[in-house]
Tab-separated table of C-alpha atoms in Angstrom:
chain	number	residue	atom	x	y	z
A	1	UNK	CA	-8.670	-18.321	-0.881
A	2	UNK	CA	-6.873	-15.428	-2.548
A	3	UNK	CA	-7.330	-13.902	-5.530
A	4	UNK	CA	-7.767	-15.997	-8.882
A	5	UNK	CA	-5.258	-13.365	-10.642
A	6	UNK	CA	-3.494	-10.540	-8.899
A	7	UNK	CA	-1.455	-8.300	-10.593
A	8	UNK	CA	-0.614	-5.173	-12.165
A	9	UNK	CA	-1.950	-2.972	-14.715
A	10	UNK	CA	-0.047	0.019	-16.225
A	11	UNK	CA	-1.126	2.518	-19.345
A	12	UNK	CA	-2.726	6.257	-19.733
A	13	UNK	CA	-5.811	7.353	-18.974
A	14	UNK	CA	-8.176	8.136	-21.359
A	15	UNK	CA	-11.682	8.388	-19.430
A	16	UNK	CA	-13.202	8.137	-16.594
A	17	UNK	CA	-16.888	7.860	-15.503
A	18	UNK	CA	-18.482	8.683	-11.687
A	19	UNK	CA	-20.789	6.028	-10.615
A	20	UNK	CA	-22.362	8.321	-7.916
A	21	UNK	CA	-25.305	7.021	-5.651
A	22	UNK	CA	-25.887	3.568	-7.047
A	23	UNK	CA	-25.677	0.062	-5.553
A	24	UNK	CA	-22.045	-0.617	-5.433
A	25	UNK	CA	-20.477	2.936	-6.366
A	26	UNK	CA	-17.093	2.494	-8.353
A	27	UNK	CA	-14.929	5.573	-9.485
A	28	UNK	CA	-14.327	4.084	-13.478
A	29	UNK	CA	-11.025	5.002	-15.188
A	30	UNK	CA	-10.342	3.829	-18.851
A	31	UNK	CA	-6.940	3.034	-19.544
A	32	UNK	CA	-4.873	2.759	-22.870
A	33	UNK	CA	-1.709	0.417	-23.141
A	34	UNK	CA	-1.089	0.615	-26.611
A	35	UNK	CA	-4.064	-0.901	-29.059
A	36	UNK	CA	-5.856	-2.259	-26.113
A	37	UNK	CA	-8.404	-0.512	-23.644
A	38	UNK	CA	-8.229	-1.564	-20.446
A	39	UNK	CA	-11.412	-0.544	-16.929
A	40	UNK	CA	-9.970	-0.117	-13.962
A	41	UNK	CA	-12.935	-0.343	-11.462
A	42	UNK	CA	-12.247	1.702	-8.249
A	43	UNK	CA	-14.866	0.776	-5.241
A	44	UNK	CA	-15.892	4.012	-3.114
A	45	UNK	CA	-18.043	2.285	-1.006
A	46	UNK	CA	-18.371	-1.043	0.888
A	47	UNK	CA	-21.462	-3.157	0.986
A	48	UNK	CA	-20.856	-3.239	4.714
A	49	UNK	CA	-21.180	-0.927	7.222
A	50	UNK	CA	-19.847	1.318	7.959
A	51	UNK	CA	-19.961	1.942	4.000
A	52	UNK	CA	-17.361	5.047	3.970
A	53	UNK	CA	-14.158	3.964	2.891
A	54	UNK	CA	-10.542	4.765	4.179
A	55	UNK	CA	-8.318	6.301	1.983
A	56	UNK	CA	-4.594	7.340	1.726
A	57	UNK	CA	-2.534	9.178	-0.399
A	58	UNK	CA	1.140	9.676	-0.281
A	59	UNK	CA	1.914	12.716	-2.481
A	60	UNK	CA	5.716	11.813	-2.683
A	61	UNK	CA	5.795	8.111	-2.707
A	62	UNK	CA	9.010	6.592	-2.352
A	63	UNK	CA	9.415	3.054	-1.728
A	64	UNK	CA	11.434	-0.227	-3.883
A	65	UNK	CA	8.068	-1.598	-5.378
A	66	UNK	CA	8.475	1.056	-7.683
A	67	UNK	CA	12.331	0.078	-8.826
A	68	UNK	CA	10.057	-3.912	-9.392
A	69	UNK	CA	7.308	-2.424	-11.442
A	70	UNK	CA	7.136	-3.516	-14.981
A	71	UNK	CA	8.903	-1.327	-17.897
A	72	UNK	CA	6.392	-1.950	-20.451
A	73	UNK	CA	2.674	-1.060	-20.332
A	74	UNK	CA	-0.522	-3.796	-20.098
A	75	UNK	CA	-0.981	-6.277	-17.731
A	76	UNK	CA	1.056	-8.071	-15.160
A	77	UNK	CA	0.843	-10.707	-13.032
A	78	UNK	CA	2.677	-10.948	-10.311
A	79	UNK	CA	3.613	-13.361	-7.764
A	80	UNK	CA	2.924	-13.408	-3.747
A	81	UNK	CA	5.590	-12.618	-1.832
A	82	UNK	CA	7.891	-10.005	-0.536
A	83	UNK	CA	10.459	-8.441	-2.600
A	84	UNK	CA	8.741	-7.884	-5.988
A	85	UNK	CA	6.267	-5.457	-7.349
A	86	UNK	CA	3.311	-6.780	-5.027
A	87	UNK	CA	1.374	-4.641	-2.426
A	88	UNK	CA	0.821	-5.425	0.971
A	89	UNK	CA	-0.488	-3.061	2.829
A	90	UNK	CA	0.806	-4.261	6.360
A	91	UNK	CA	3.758	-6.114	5.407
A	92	UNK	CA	5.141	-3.728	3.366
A	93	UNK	CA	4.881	-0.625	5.291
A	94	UNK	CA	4.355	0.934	2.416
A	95	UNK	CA	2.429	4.202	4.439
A	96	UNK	CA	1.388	5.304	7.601
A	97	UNK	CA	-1.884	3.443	8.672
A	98	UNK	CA	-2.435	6.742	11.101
A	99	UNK	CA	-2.835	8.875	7.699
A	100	UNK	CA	-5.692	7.162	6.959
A	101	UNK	CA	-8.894	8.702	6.628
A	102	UNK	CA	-12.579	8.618	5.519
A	103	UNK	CA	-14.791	10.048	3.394
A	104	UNK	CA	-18.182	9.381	1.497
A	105	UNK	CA	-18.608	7.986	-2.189
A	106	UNK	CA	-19.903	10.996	-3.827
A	107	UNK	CA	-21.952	13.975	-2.596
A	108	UNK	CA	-22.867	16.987	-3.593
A	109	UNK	CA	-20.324	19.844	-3.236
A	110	UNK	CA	-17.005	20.667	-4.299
A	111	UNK	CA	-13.755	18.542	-2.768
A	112	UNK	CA	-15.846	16.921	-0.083
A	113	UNK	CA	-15.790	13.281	-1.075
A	114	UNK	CA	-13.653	10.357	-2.434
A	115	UNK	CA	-14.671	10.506	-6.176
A	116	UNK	CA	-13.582	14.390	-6.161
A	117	UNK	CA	-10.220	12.988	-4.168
A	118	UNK	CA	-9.865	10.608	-7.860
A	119	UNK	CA	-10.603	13.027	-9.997
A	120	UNK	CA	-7.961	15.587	-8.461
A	121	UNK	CA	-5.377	13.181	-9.540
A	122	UNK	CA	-6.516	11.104	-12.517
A	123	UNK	CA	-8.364	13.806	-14.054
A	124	UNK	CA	-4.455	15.092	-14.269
A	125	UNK	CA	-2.923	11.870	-15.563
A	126	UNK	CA	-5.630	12.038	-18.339
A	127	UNK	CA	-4.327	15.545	-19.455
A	128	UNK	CA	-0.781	15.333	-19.363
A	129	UNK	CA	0.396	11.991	-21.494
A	130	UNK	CA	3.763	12.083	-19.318
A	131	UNK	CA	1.627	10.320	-16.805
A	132	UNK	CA	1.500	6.497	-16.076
A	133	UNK	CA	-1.198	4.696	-13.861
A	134	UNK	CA	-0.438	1.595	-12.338
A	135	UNK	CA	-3.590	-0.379	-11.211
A	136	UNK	CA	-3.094	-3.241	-8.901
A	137	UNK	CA	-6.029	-5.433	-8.701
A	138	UNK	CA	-7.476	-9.164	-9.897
A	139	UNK	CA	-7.865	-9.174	-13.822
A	140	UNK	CA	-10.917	-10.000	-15.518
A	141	UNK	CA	-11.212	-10.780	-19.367
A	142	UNK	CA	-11.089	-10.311	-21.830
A	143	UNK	CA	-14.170	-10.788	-22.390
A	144	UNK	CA	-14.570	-12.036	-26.190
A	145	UNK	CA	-17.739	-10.555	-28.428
A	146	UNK	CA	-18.673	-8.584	-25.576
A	147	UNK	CA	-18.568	-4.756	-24.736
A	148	UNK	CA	-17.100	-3.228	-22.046
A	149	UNK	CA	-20.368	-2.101	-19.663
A	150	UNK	CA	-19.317	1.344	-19.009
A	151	UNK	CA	-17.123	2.961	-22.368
A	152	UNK	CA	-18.116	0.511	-24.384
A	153	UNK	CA	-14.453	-0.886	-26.017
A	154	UNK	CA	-14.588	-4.064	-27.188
A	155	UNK	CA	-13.412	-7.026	-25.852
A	156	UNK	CA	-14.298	-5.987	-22.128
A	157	UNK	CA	-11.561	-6.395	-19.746
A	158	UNK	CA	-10.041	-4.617	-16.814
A	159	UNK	CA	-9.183	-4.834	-12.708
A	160	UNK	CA	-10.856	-4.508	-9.749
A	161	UNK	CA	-10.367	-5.304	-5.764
A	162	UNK	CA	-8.239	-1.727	-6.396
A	163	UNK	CA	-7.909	-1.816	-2.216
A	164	UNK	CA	-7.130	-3.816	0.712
A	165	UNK	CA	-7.879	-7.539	-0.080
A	166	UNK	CA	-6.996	-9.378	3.392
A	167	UNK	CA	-8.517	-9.154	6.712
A	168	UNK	CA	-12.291	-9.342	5.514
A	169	UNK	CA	-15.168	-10.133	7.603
A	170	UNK	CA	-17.770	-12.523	6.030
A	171	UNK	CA	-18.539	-13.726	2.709
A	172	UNK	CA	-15.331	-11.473	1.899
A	173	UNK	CA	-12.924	-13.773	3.705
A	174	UNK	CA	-13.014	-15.727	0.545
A	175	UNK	CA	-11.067	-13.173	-0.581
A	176	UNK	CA	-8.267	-12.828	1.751
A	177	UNK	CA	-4.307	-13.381	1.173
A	178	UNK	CA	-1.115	-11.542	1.742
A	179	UNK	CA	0.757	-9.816	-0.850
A	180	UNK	CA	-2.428	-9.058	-3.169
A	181	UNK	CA	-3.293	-5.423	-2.085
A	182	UNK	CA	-4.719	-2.960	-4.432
A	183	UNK	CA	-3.445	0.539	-5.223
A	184	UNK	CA	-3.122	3.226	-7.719
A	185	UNK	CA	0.203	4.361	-8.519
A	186	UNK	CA	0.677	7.373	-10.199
A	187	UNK	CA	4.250	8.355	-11.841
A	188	UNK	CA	4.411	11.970	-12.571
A	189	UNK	CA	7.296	11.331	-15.491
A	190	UNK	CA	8.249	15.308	-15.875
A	191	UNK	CA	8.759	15.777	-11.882
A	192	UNK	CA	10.258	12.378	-11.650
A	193	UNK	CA	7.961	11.865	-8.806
A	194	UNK	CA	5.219	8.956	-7.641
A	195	UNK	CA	1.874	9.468	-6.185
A	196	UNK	CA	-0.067	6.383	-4.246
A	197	UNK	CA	-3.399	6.435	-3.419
A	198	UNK	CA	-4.468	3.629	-1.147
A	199	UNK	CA	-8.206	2.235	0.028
A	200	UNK	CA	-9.160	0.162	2.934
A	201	UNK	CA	-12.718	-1.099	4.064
A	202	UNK	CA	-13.677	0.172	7.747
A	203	UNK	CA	-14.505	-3.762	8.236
A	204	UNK	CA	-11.104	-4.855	7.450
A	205	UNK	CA	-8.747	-6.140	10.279
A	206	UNK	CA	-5.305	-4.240	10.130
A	207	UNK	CA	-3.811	-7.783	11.429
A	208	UNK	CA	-4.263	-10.823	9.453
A	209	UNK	CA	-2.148	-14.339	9.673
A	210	UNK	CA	0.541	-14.372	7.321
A	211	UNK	CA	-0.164	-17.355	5.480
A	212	UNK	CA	-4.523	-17.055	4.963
A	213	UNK	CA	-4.322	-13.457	5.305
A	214	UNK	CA	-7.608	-13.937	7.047
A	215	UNK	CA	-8.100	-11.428	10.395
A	216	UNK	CA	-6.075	-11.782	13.457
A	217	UNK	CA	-7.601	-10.034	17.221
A	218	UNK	CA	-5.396	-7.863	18.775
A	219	UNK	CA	-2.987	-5.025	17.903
A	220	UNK	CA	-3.282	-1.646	17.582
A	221	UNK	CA	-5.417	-0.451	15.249
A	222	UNK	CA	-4.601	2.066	12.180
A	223	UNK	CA	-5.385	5.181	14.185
A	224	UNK	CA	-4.243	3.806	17.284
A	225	UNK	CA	-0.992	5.874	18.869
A	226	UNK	CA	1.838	3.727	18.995
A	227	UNK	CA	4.054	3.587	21.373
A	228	UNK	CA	7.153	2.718	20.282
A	229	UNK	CA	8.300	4.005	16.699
A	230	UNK	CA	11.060	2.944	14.157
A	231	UNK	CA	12.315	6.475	13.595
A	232	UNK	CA	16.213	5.921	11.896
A	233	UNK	CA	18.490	3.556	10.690
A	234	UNK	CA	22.053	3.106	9.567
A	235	UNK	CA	21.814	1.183	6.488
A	236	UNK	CA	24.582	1.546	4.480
A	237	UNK	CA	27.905	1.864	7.208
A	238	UNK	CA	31.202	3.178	6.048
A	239	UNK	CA	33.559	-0.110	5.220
A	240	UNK	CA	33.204	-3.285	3.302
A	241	UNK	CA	30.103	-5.932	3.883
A	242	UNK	CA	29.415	-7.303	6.575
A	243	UNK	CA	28.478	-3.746	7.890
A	244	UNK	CA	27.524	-3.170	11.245
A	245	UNK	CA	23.438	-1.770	10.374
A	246	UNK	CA	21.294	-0.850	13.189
A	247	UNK	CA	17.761	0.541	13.360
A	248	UNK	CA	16.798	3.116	16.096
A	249	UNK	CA	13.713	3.189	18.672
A	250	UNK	CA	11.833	6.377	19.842
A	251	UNK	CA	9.872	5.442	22.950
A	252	UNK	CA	6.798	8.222	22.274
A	253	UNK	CA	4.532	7.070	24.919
A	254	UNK	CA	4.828	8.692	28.427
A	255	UNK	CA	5.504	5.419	30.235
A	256	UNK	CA	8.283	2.984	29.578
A	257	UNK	CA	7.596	0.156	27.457
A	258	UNK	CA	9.185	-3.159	28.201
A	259	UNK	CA	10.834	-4.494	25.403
A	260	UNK	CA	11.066	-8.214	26.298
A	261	UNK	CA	10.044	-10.551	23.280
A	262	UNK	CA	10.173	-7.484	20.010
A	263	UNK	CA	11.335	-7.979	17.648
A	264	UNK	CA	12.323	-6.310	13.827
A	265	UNK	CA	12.067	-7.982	10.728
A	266	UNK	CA	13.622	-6.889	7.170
A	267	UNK	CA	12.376	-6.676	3.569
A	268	UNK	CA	12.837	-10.534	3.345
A	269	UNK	CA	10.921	-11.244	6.965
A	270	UNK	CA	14.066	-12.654	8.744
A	271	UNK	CA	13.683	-11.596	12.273
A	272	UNK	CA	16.132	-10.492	15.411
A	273	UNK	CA	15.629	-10.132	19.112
A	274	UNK	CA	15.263	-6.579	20.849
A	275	UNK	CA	17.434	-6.595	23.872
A	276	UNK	CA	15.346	-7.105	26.482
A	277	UNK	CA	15.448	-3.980	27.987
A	278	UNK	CA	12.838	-0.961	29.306
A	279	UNK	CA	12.610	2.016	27.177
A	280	UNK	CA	11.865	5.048	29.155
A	281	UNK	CA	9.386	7.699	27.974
A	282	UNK	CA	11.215	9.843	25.670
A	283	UNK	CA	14.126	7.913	25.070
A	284	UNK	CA	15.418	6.229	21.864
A	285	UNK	CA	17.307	2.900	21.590
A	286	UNK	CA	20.248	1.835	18.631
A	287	UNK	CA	19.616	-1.631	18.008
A	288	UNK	CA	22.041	-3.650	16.072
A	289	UNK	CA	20.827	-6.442	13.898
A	290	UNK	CA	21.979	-9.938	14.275
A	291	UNK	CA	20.686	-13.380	13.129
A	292	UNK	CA	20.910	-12.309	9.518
A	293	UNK	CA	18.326	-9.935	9.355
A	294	UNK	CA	19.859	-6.946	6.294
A	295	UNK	CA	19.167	-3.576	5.073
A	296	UNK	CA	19.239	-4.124	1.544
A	297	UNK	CA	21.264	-0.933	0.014
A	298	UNK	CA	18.921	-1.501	-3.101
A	299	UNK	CA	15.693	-0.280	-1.349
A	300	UNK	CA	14.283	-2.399	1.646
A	301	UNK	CA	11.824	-1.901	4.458
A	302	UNK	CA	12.000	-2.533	8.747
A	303	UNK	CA	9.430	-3.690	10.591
A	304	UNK	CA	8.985	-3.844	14.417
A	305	UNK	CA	7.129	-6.807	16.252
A	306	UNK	CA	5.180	-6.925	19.684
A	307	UNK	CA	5.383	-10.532	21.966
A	308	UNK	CA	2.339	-11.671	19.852
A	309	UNK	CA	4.139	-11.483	16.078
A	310	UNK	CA	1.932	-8.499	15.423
A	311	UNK	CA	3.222	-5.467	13.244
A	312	UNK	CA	3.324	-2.554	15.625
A	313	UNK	CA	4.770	0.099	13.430
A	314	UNK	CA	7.130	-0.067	10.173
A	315	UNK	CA	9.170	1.752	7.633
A	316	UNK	CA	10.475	1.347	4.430
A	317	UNK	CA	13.238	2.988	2.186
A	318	UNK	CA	14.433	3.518	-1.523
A	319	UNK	CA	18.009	2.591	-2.891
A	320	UNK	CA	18.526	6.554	-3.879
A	321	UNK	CA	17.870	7.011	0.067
A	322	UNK	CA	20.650	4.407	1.264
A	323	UNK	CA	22.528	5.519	-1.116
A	324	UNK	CA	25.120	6.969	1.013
A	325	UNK	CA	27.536	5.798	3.038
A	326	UNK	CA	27.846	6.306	7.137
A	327	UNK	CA	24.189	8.785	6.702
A	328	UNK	CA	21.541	7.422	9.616
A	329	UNK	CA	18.081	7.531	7.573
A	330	UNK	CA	15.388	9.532	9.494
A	331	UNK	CA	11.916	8.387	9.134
């Protein structure tokens, strides 16, 4: 079943705390949202193996979840489903599953494992008070009469699952669901500029059924090379709606892919037919989308289908990006 409460914390930073070698390693961060003090408990290791996490951070993050996030600071919940302030991190496309990378919880040495990765940017966000982290996670709390276990506030409350929560193998499937992810969000108010950081267990199935959220076999991989690649799109056409949008295909492979049975899918998950074609090596495709299927001019993303339903690469873009008229985007 998913997660009991799923949503979105937001304040400053005030502390954080290194768990280093113990059971369950977390990376702690305290966080202030006006008179209440909030943990935000950040895992840096899984319990299975292999216990290294994935991580992925986005130094210029631009995607519409962050037009959907909430104004004020505390804690919000937020509903499943596309087109709101929820993460997902294959539905959403909201990064590059080939970035991904790995690294250990916390060894000895400078810049050489995930909690030094944290501290690079919250250690920041604690010193500069133009800086807002957003924590997306299951609440607990608060918990009345009792301290919080690590800085000691009182009532103890906070969020944790902070990374992927579908696709789990195990006891963990209990967890699974769509549109639950967990992130860190970082907006850097003086540069006007986001930063995401984004965690993933090794054991975690990059393809998971769309209703349970539970693993799916089959598919490439995150650091699989893909084939076929959304790589532009015309979303905002010169004239009056209905425009004529279209997404473009780069075949990167060296063999041509047969295109019979794609298909691409918008923000809201309607879905269109690729013509079925071949796509030589080297060669890109305009497709023009029918059957409904819209690039939103207020931010949206484009996903592109194999024969099975699976995701097989995707995109996503901001409404300052489409802003535009008759300008192809280039991903």
């Amino acid at each position: 079943m998913p997660l009991k409460s799923y949503g979105v914390l937001s304040g400053a930073v005030v502390g954080t705390q290194r768990e280093g070698k113990t059971d369950t390693p977390h990376y702690q961060i305290e966080l202030a949202a006006d008179d209440v003090r909030y943990r935000v408990a950040v895992n840096v290791e899984s319990q299975e193996t292999p216990s290294e996490l994935r991580y992925c951070v986005v130094e210029d993050f631009r995607h519409p979840v962050t037009a959907a996030l909430p104004a004020g600071a505390g804690w919000t919940p937020l509903p499943p489903g596309p087109g709101g302030a929820g993460l997902d991190f294959i539905r959403a496309n909201l990064f590059d599953p080939a970035t991904l990378r790995v690294l250990p919880p916390d060894v000895t040495g400078p810049d050489n494992d995930l909690a030094d990765l944290l501290d690079h940017y919250v250690l920041r966000a604690q010193r500069d008070p133009d800086v807002r982290l957003y924590a997306f996670g299951e609440r607990w709390g608060p918990e009345d009469g009792v301290p919080d276990k690590v800085f000691g506030f009182l009532p103890g409350n906070g969020v944790h699952d902070v990374h992927m929560n579908q696709g789990n193998s195990g006891a963990f499937r209990r967890d699974d669901g769509v549109w639950q992810d967990g992130g860190l969000l970082l907006h850097f108010g003086a540069e006007s500029r986001w930063v995401a950081i984004f965690l993933a267990f090794q054991s975690q199935s990059w393809h998971t059924d769309d209703t349970t959220g539970h693993a799916i076999d089959g598919g490439p991989g995150p650091q699989e090379q893909i084939p076929v690649r959304v790589v532009g799109a015309l979303v905002n056409p010169v004239g009056p709606a209905p425009e004529a949008e279209q997404v473009t295909l780069l075949n990167a492979s060296p063999a041509e892919v047969d295109l019979t049975g794609w298909r691409l899918a918008d923000r809201a998950k309607k879905t269109c037919a690729l013509p079925a074609t071949r796509l030589a090596a080297g060669t890109t495709l305009a497709v023009p989308l029918t059957d409904g299927v819209q690039l939103g001019n207020n931010g949206g993303a484009i996903t592109l289908l194999n024969p099975q339903g699976l995701k097989v690469h995707g995109v996503s873009y901001t409404a300052e990006q489409s802003h535009d008229e008759g300008w192809t985007l280039v991903f």
